[in-house]
mmCIF file with all atom_site columns, C-alpha atoms in Angstrom:
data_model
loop_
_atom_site.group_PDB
_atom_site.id
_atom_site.type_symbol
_atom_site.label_atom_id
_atom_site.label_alt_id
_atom_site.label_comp_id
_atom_site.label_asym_id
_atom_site.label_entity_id
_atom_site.label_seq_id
_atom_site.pdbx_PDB_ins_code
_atom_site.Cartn_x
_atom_site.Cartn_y
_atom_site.Cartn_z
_atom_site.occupancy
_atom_site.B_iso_or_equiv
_atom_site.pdbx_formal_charge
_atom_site.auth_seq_id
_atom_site.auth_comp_id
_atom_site.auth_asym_id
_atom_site.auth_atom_id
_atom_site.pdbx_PDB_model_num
ATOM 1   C CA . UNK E 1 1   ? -28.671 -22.379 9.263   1.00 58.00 ? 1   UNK E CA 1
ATOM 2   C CA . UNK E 1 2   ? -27.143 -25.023 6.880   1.00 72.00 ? 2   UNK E CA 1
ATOM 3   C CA . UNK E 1 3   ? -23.633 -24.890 5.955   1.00 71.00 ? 3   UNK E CA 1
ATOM 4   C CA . UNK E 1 4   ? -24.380 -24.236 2.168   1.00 70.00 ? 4   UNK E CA 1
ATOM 5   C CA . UNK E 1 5   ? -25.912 -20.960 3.396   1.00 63.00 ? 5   UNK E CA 1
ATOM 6   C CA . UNK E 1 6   ? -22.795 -20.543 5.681   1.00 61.00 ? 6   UNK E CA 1
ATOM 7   C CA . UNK E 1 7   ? -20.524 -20.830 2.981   1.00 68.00 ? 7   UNK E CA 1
ATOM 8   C CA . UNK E 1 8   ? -22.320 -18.853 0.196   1.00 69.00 ? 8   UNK E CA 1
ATOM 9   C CA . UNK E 1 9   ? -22.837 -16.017 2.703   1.00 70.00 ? 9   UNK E CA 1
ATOM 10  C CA . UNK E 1 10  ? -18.945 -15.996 3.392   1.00 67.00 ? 10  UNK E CA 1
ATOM 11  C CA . UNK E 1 11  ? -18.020 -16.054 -0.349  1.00 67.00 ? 11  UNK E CA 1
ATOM 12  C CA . UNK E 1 12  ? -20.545 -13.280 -0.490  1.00 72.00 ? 12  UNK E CA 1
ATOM 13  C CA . UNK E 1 13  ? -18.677 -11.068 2.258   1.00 68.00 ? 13  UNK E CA 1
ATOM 14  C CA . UNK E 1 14  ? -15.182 -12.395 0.512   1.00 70.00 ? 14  UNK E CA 1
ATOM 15  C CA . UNK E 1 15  ? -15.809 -11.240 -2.840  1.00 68.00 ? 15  UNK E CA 1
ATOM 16  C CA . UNK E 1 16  ? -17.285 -7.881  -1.873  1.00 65.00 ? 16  UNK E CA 1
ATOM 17  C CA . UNK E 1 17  ? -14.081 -7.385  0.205   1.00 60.00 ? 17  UNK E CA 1
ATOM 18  C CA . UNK E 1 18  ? -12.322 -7.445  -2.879  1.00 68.00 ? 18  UNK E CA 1
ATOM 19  C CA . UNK E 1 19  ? -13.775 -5.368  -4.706  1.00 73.00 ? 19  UNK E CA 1
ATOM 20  C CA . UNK E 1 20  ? -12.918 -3.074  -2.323  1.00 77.00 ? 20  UNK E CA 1
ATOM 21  C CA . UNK E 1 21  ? -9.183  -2.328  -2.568  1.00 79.00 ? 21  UNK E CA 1
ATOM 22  C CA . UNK E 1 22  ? -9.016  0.347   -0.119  1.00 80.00 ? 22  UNK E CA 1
ATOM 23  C CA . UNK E 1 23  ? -10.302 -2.192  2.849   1.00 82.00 ? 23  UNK E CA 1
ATOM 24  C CA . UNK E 1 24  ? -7.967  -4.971  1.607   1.00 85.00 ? 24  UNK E CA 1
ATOM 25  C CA . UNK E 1 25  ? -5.113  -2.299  1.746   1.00 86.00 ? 25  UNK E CA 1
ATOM 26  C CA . UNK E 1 26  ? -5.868  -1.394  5.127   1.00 86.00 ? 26  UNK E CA 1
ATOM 27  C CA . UNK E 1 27  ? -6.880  -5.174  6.698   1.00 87.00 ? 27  UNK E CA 1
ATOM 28  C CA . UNK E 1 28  ? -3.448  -6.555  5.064   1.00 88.00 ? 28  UNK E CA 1
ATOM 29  C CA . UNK E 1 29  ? -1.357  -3.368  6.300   1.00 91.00 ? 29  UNK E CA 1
ATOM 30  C CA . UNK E 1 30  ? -2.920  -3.962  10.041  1.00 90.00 ? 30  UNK E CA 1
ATOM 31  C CA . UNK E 1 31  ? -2.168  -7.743  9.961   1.00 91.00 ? 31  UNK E CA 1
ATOM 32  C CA . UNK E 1 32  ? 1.929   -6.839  8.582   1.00 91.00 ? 32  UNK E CA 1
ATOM 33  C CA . UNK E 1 33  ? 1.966   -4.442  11.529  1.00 90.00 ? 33  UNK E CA 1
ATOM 34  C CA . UNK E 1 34  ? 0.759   -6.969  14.121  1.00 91.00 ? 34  UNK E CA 1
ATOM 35  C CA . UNK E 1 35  ? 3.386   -9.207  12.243  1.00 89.00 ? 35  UNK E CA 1
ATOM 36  C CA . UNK E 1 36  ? 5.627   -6.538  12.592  1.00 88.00 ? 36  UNK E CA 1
ATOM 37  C CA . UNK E 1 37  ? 5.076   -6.312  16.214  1.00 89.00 ? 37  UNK E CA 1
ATOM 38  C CA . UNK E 1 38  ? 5.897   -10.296 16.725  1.00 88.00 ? 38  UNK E CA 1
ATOM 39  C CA . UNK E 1 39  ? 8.906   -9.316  14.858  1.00 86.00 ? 39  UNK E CA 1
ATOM 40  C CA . UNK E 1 40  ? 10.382  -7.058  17.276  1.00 87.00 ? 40  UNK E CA 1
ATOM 41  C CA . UNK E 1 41  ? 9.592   -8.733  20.277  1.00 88.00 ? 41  UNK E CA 1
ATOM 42  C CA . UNK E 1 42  ? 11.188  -11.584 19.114  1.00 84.00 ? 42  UNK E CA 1
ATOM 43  C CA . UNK E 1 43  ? 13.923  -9.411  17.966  1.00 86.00 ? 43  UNK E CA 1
ATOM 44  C CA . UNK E 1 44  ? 14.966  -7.760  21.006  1.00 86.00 ? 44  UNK E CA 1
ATOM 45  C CA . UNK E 1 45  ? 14.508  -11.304 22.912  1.00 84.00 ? 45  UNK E CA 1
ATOM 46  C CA . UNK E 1 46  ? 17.380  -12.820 20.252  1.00 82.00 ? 46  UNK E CA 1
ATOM 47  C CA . UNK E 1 47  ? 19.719  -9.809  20.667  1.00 82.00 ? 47  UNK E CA 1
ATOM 48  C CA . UNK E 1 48  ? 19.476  -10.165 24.281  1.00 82.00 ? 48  UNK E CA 1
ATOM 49  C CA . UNK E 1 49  ? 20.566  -14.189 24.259  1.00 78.00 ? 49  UNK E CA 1
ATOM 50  C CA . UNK E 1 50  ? 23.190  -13.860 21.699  1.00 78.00 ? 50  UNK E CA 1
ATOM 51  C CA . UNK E 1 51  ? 26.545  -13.721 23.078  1.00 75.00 ? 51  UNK E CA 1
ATOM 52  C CA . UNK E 1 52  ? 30.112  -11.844 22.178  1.00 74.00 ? 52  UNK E CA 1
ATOM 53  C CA . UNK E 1 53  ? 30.516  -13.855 18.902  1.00 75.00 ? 53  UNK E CA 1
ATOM 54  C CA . UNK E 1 54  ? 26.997  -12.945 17.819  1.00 78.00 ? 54  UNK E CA 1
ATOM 55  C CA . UNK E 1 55  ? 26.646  -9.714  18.786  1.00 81.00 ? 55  UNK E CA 1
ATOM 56  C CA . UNK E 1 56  ? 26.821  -8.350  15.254  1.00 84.00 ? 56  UNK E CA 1
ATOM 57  C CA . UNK E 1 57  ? 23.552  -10.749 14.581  1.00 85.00 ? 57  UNK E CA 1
ATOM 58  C CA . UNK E 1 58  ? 21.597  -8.432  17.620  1.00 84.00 ? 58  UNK E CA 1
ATOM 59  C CA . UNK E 1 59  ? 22.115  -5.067  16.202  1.00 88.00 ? 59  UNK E CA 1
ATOM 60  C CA . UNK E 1 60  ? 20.892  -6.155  12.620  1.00 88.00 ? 60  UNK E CA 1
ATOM 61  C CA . UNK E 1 61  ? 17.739  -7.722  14.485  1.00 87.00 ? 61  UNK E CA 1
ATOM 62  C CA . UNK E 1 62  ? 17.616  -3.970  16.231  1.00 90.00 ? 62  UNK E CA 1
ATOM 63  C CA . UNK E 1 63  ? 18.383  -1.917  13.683  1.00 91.00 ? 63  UNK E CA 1
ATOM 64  C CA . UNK E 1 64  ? 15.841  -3.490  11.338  1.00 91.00 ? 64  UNK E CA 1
ATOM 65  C CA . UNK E 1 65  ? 12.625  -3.659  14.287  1.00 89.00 ? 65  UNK E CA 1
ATOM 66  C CA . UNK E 1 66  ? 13.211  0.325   14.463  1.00 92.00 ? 66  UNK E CA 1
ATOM 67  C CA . UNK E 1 67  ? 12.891  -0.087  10.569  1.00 92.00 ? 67  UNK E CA 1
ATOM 68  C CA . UNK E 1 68  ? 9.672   -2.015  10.366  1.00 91.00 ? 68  UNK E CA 1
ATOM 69  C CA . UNK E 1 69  ? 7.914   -0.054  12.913  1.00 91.00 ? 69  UNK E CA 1
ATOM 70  C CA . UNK E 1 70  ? 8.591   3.291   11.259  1.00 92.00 ? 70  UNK E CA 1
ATOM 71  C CA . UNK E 1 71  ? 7.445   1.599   7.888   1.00 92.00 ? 71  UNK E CA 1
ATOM 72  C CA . UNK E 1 72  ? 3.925   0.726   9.881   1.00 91.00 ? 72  UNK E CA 1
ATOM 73  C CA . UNK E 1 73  ? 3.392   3.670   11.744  1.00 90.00 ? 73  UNK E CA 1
ATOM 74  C CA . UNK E 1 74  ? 4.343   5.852   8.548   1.00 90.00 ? 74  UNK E CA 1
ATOM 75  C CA . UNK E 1 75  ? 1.796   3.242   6.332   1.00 90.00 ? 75  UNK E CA 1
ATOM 76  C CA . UNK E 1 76  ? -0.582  3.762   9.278   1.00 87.00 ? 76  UNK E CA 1
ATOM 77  C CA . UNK E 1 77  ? -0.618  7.732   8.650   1.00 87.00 ? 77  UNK E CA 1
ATOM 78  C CA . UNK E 1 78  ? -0.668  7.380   4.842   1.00 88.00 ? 78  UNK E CA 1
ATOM 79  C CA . UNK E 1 79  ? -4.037  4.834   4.864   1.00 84.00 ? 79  UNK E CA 1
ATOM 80  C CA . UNK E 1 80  ? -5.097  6.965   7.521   1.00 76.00 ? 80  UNK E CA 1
ATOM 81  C CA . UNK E 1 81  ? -6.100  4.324   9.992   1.00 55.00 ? 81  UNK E CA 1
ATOM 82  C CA . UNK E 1 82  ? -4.897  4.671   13.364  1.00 45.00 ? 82  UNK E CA 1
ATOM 83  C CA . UNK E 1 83  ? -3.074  7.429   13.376  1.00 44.00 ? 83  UNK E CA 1
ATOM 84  C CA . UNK E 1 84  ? -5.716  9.643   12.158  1.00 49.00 ? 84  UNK E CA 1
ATOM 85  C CA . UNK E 1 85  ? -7.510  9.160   15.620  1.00 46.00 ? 85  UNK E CA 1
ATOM 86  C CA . UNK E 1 86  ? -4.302  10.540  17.201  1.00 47.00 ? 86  UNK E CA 1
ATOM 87  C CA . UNK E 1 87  ? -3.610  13.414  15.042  1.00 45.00 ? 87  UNK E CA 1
ATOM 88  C CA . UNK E 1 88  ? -6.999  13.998  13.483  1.00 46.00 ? 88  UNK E CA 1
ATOM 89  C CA . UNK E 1 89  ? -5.903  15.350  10.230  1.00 44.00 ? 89  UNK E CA 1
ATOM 90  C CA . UNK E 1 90  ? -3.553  12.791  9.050   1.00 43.00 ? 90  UNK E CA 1
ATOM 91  C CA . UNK E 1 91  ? -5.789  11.608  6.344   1.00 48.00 ? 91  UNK E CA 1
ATOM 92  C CA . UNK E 1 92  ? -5.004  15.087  4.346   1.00 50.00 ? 92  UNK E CA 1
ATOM 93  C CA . UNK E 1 93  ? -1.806  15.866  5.634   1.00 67.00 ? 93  UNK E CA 1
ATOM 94  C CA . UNK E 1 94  ? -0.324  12.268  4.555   1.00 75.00 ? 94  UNK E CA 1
ATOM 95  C CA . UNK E 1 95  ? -2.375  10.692  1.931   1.00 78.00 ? 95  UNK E CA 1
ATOM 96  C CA . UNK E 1 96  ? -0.666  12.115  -0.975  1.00 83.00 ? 96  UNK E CA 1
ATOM 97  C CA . UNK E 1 97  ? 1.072   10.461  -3.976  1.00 85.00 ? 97  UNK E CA 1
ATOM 98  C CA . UNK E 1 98  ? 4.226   11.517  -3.236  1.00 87.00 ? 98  UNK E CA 1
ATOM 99  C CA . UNK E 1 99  ? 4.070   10.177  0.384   1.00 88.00 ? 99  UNK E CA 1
ATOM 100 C CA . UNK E 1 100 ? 2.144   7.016   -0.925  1.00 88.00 ? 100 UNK E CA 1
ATOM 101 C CA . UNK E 1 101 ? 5.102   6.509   -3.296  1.00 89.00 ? 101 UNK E CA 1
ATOM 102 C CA . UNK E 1 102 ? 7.696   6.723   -0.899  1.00 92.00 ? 102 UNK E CA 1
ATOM 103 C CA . UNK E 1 103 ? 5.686   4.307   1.457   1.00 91.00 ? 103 UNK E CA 1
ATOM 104 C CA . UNK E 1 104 ? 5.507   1.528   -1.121  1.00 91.00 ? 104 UNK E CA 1
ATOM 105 C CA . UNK E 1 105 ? 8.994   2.096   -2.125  1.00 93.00 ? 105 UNK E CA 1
ATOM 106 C CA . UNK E 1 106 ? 10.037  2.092   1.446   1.00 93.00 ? 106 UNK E CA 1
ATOM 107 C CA . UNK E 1 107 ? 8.019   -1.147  1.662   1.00 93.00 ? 107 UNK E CA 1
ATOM 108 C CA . UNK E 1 108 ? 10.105  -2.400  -1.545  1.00 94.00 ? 108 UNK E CA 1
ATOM 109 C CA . UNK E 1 109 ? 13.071  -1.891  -0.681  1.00 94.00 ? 109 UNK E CA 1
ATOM 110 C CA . UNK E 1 110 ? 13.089  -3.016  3.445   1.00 94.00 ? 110 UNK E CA 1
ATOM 111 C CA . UNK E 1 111 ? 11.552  -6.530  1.835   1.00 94.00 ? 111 UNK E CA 1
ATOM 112 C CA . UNK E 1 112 ? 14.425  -6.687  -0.447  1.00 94.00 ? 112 UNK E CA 1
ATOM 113 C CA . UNK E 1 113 ? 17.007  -6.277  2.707   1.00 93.00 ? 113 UNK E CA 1
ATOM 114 C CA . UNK E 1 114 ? 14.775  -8.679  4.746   1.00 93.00 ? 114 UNK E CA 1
ATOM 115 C CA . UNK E 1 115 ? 15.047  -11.084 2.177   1.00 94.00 ? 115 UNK E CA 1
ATOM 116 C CA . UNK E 1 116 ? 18.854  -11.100 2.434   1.00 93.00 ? 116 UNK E CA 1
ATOM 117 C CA . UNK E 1 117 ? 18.787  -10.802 6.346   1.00 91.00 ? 117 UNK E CA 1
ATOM 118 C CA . UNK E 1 118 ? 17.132  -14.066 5.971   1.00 91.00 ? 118 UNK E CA 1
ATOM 119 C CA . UNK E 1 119 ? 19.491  -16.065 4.073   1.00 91.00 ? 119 UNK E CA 1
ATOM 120 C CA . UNK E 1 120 ? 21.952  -14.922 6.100   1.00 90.00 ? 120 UNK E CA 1
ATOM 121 C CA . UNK E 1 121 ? 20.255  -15.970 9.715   1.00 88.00 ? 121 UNK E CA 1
ATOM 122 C CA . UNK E 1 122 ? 19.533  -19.208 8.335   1.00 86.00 ? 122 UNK E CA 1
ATOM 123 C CA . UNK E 1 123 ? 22.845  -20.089 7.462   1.00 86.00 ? 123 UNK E CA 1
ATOM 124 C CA . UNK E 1 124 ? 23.677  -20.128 11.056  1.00 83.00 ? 124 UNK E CA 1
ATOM 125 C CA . UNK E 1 125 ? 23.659  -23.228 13.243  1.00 80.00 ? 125 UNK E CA 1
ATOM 126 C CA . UNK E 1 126 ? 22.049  -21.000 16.495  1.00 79.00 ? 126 UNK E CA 1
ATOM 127 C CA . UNK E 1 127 ? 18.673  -21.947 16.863  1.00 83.00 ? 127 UNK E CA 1
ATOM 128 C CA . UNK E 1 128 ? 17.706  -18.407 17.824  1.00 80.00 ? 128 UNK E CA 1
ATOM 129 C CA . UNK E 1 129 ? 19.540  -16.514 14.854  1.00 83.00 ? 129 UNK E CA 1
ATOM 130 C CA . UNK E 1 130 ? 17.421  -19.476 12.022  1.00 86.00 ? 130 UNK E CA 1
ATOM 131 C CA . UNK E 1 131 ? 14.244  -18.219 14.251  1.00 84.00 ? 131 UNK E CA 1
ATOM 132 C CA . UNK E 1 132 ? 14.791  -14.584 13.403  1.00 86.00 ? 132 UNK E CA 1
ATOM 133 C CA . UNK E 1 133 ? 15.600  -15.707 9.784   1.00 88.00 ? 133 UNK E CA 1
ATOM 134 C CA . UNK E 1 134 ? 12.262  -17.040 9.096   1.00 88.00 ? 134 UNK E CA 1
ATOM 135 C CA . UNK E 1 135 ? 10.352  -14.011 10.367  1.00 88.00 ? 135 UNK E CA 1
ATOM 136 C CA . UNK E 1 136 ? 12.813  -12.131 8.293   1.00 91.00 ? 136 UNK E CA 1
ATOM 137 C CA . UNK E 1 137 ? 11.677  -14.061 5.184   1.00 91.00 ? 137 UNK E CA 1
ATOM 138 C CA . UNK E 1 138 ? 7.963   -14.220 6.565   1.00 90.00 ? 138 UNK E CA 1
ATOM 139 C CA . UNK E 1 139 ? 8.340   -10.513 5.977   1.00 91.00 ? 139 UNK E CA 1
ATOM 140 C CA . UNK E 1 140 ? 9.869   -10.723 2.961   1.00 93.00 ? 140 UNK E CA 1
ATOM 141 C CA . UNK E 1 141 ? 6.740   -12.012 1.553   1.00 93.00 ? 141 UNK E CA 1
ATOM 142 C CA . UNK E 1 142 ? 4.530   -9.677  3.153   1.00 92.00 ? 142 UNK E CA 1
ATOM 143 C CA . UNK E 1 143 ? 6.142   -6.758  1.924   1.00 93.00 ? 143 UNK E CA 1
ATOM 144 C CA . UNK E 1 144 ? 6.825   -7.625  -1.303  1.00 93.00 ? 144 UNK E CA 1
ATOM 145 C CA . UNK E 1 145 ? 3.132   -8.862  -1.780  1.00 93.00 ? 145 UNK E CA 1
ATOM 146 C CA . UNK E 1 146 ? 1.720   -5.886  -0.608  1.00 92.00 ? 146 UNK E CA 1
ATOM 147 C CA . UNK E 1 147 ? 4.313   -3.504  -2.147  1.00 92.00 ? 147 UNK E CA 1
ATOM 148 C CA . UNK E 1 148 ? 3.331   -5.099  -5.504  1.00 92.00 ? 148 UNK E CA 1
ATOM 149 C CA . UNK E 1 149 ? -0.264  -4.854  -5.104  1.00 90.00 ? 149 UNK E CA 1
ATOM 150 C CA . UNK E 1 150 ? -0.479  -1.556  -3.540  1.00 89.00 ? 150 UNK E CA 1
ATOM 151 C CA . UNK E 1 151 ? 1.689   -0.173  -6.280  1.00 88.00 ? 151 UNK E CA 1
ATOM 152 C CA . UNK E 1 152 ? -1.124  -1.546  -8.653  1.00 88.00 ? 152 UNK E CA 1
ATOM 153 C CA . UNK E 1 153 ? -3.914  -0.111  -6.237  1.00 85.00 ? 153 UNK E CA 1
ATOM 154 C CA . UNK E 1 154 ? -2.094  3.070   -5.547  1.00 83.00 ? 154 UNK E CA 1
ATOM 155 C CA . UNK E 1 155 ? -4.852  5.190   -6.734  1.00 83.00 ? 155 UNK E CA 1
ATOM 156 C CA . UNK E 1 156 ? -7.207  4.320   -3.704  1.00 81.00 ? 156 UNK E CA 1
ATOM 157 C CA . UNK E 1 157 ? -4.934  5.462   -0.704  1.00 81.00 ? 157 UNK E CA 1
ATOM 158 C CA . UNK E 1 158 ? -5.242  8.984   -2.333  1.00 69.00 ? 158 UNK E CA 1
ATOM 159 C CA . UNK E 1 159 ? -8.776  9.366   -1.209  1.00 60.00 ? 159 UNK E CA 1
ATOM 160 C CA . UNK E 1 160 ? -11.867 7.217   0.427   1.00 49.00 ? 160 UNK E CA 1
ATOM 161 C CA . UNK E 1 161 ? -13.241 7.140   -3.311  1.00 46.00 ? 161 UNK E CA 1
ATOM 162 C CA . UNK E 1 162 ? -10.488 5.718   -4.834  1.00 45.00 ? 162 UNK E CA 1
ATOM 163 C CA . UNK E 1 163 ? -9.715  8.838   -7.248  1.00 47.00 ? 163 UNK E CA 1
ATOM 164 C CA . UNK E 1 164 ? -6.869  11.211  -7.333  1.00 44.00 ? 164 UNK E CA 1
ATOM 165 C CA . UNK E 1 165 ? -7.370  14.573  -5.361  1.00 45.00 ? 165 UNK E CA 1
ATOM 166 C CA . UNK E 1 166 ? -9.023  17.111  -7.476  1.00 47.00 ? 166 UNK E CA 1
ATOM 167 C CA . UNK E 1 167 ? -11.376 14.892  -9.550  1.00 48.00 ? 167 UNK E CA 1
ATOM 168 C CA . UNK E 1 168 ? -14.827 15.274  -8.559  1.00 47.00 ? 168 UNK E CA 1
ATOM 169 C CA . UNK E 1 169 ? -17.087 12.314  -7.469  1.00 46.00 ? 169 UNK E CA 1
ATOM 170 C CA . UNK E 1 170 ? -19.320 13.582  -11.128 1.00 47.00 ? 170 UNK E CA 1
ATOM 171 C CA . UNK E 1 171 ? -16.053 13.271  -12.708 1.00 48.00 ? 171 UNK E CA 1
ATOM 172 C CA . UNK E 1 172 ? -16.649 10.738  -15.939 1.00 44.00 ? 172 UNK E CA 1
ATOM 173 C CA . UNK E 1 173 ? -12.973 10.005  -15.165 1.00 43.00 ? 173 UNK E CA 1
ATOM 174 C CA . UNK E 1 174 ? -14.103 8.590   -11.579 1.00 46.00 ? 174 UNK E CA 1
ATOM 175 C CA . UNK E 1 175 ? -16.894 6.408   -13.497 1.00 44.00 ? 175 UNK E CA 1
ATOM 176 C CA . UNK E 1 176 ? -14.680 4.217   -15.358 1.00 44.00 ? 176 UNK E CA 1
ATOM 177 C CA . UNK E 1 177 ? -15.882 5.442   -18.935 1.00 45.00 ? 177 UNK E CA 1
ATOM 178 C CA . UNK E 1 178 ? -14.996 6.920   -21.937 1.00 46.00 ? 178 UNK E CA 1
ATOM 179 C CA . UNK E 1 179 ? -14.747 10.930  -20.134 1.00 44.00 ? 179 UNK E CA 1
ATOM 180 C CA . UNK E 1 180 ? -14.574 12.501  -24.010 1.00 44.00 ? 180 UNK E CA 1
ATOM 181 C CA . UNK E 1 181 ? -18.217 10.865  -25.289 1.00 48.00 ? 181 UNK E CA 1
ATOM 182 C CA . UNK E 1 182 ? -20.467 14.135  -24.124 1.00 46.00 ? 182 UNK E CA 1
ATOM 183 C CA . UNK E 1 183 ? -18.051 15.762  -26.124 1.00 44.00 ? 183 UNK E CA 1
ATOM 184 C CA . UNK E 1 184 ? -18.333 13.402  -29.305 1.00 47.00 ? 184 UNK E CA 1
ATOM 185 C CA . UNK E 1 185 ? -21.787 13.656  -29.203 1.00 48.00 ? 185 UNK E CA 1
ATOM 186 C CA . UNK E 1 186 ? -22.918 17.132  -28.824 1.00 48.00 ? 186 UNK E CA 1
ATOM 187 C CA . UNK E 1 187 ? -22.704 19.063  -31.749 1.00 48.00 ? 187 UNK E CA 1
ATOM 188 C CA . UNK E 1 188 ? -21.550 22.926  -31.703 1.00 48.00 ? 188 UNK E CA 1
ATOM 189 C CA . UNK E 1 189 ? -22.124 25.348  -34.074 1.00 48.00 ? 189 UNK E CA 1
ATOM 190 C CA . UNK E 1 190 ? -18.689 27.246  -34.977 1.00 44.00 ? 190 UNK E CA 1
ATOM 191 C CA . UNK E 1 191 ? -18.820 30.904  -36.697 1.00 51.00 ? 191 UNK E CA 1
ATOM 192 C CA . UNK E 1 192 ? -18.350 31.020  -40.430 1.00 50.00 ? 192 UNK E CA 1
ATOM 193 C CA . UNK E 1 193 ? -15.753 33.043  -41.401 1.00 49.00 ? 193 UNK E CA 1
ATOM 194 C CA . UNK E 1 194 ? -15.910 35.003  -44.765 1.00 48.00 ? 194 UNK E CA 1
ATOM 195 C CA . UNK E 1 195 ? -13.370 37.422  -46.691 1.00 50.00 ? 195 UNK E CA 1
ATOM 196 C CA . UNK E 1 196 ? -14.267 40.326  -47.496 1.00 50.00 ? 196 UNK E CA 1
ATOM 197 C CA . UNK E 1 197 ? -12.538 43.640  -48.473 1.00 50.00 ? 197 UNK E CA 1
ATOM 198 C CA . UNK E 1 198 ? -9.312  41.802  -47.454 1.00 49.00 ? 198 UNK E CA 1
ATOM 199 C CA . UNK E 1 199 ? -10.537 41.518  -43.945 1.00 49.00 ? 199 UNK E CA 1
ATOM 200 C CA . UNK E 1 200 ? -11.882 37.965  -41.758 1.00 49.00 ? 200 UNK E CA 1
ATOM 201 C CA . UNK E 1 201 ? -15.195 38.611  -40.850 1.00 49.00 ? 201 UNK E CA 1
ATOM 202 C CA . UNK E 1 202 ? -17.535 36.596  -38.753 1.00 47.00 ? 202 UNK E CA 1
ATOM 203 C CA . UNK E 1 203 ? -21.246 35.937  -40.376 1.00 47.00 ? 203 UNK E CA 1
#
């Protein structure tokens, strides 16, 4: 097996991922929420070595891991992943544009306040508070990136197809045409009215 096969094979496998937004919503949501997970072990590890002067420092790292795991688990019911094996019908019950919207927006807004959790943990001289800052601005990234993306993508969370509820898989609006064409082409034959004695008629 020579390398040029290797690496044609994993461009392959790269560009059909995607093409697939769905799987790169889901893959790049499961790697934030590992991320996430780093996050708030190294959260509660900071809050626990800060002392009296810092204290203020551990409750922001506390406050915002119970924020970034409710924004995974509640991104993990909306894509359906793993909490539809715990729940079973999770995929129907949360995969909805409204939730969808308030999950990105969510997602929005907690990168916005990680972004200025960062600057302000890096100001500080104690090694452990600049640690916390950079995951805080790792996240930053993340969340922004995806929040972006998934806003532009936001279609495909509503189903497995990648169409809005309601629109059939037949649907010329699920097949990336023009939907009105059958309609410009077929021809239909309209009664002819006519007047007569003062009263429409139909011929």
């Amino acid at each position: 097996m020579s390398a040029r096969y290797v690496a044609e094979t994993a461009k392959s496998r790269m560009v059909d991922f995607c093409n697939e937004p769905r799987k790169v919503l889901e893959w790049t949501w499961n790697f934030i929420s590992v991320i996430s997970l780093v996050f708030g072990i190294m959260a509660i590890v900071t809050a626990s070595a800060l002392d009296d002067e810092h204290k203020g420092f551990g409750f922001a790292a506390i406050w915002s891991m119970f924020l970034i795991t409710f924004l995974a688990v509640l991104g993990q019911y909306v894509l359906g992943g793993a909490a539809r094996g715990c729940v079973g019908s999770a995929k129907s019950s949360y995969s909805t544009p409204l939730m969808t919207g308030f999950w990105l927006g969510t997602s929005f807004m907690l990168a916005i306040a990680f972004f200025v959790l960062g600057c302000v943990f890096a100001a500080f001289e104690n090694q452990s508070i600049k640690t916390l800052g950079a995951f805080y601005l790792i996240q930053f990234f993340f969340l922004l990136g995806f929040s972006v993306y998934g806003l532009r993508k936001r279609e495909y969370v509503y189903s497995d197809e990648g169409r809005p509820p309601g629109i059939p898989a037949n649907s010329p609006f699920n097949s990336g045409g023009d939907p009105y064409e059958a309609h410009r082409d077929s021809t239909h034959d309209f009664p002819h009215t006519s007047r007569e004695g003062g009263h429409e008629g139909v011929e």
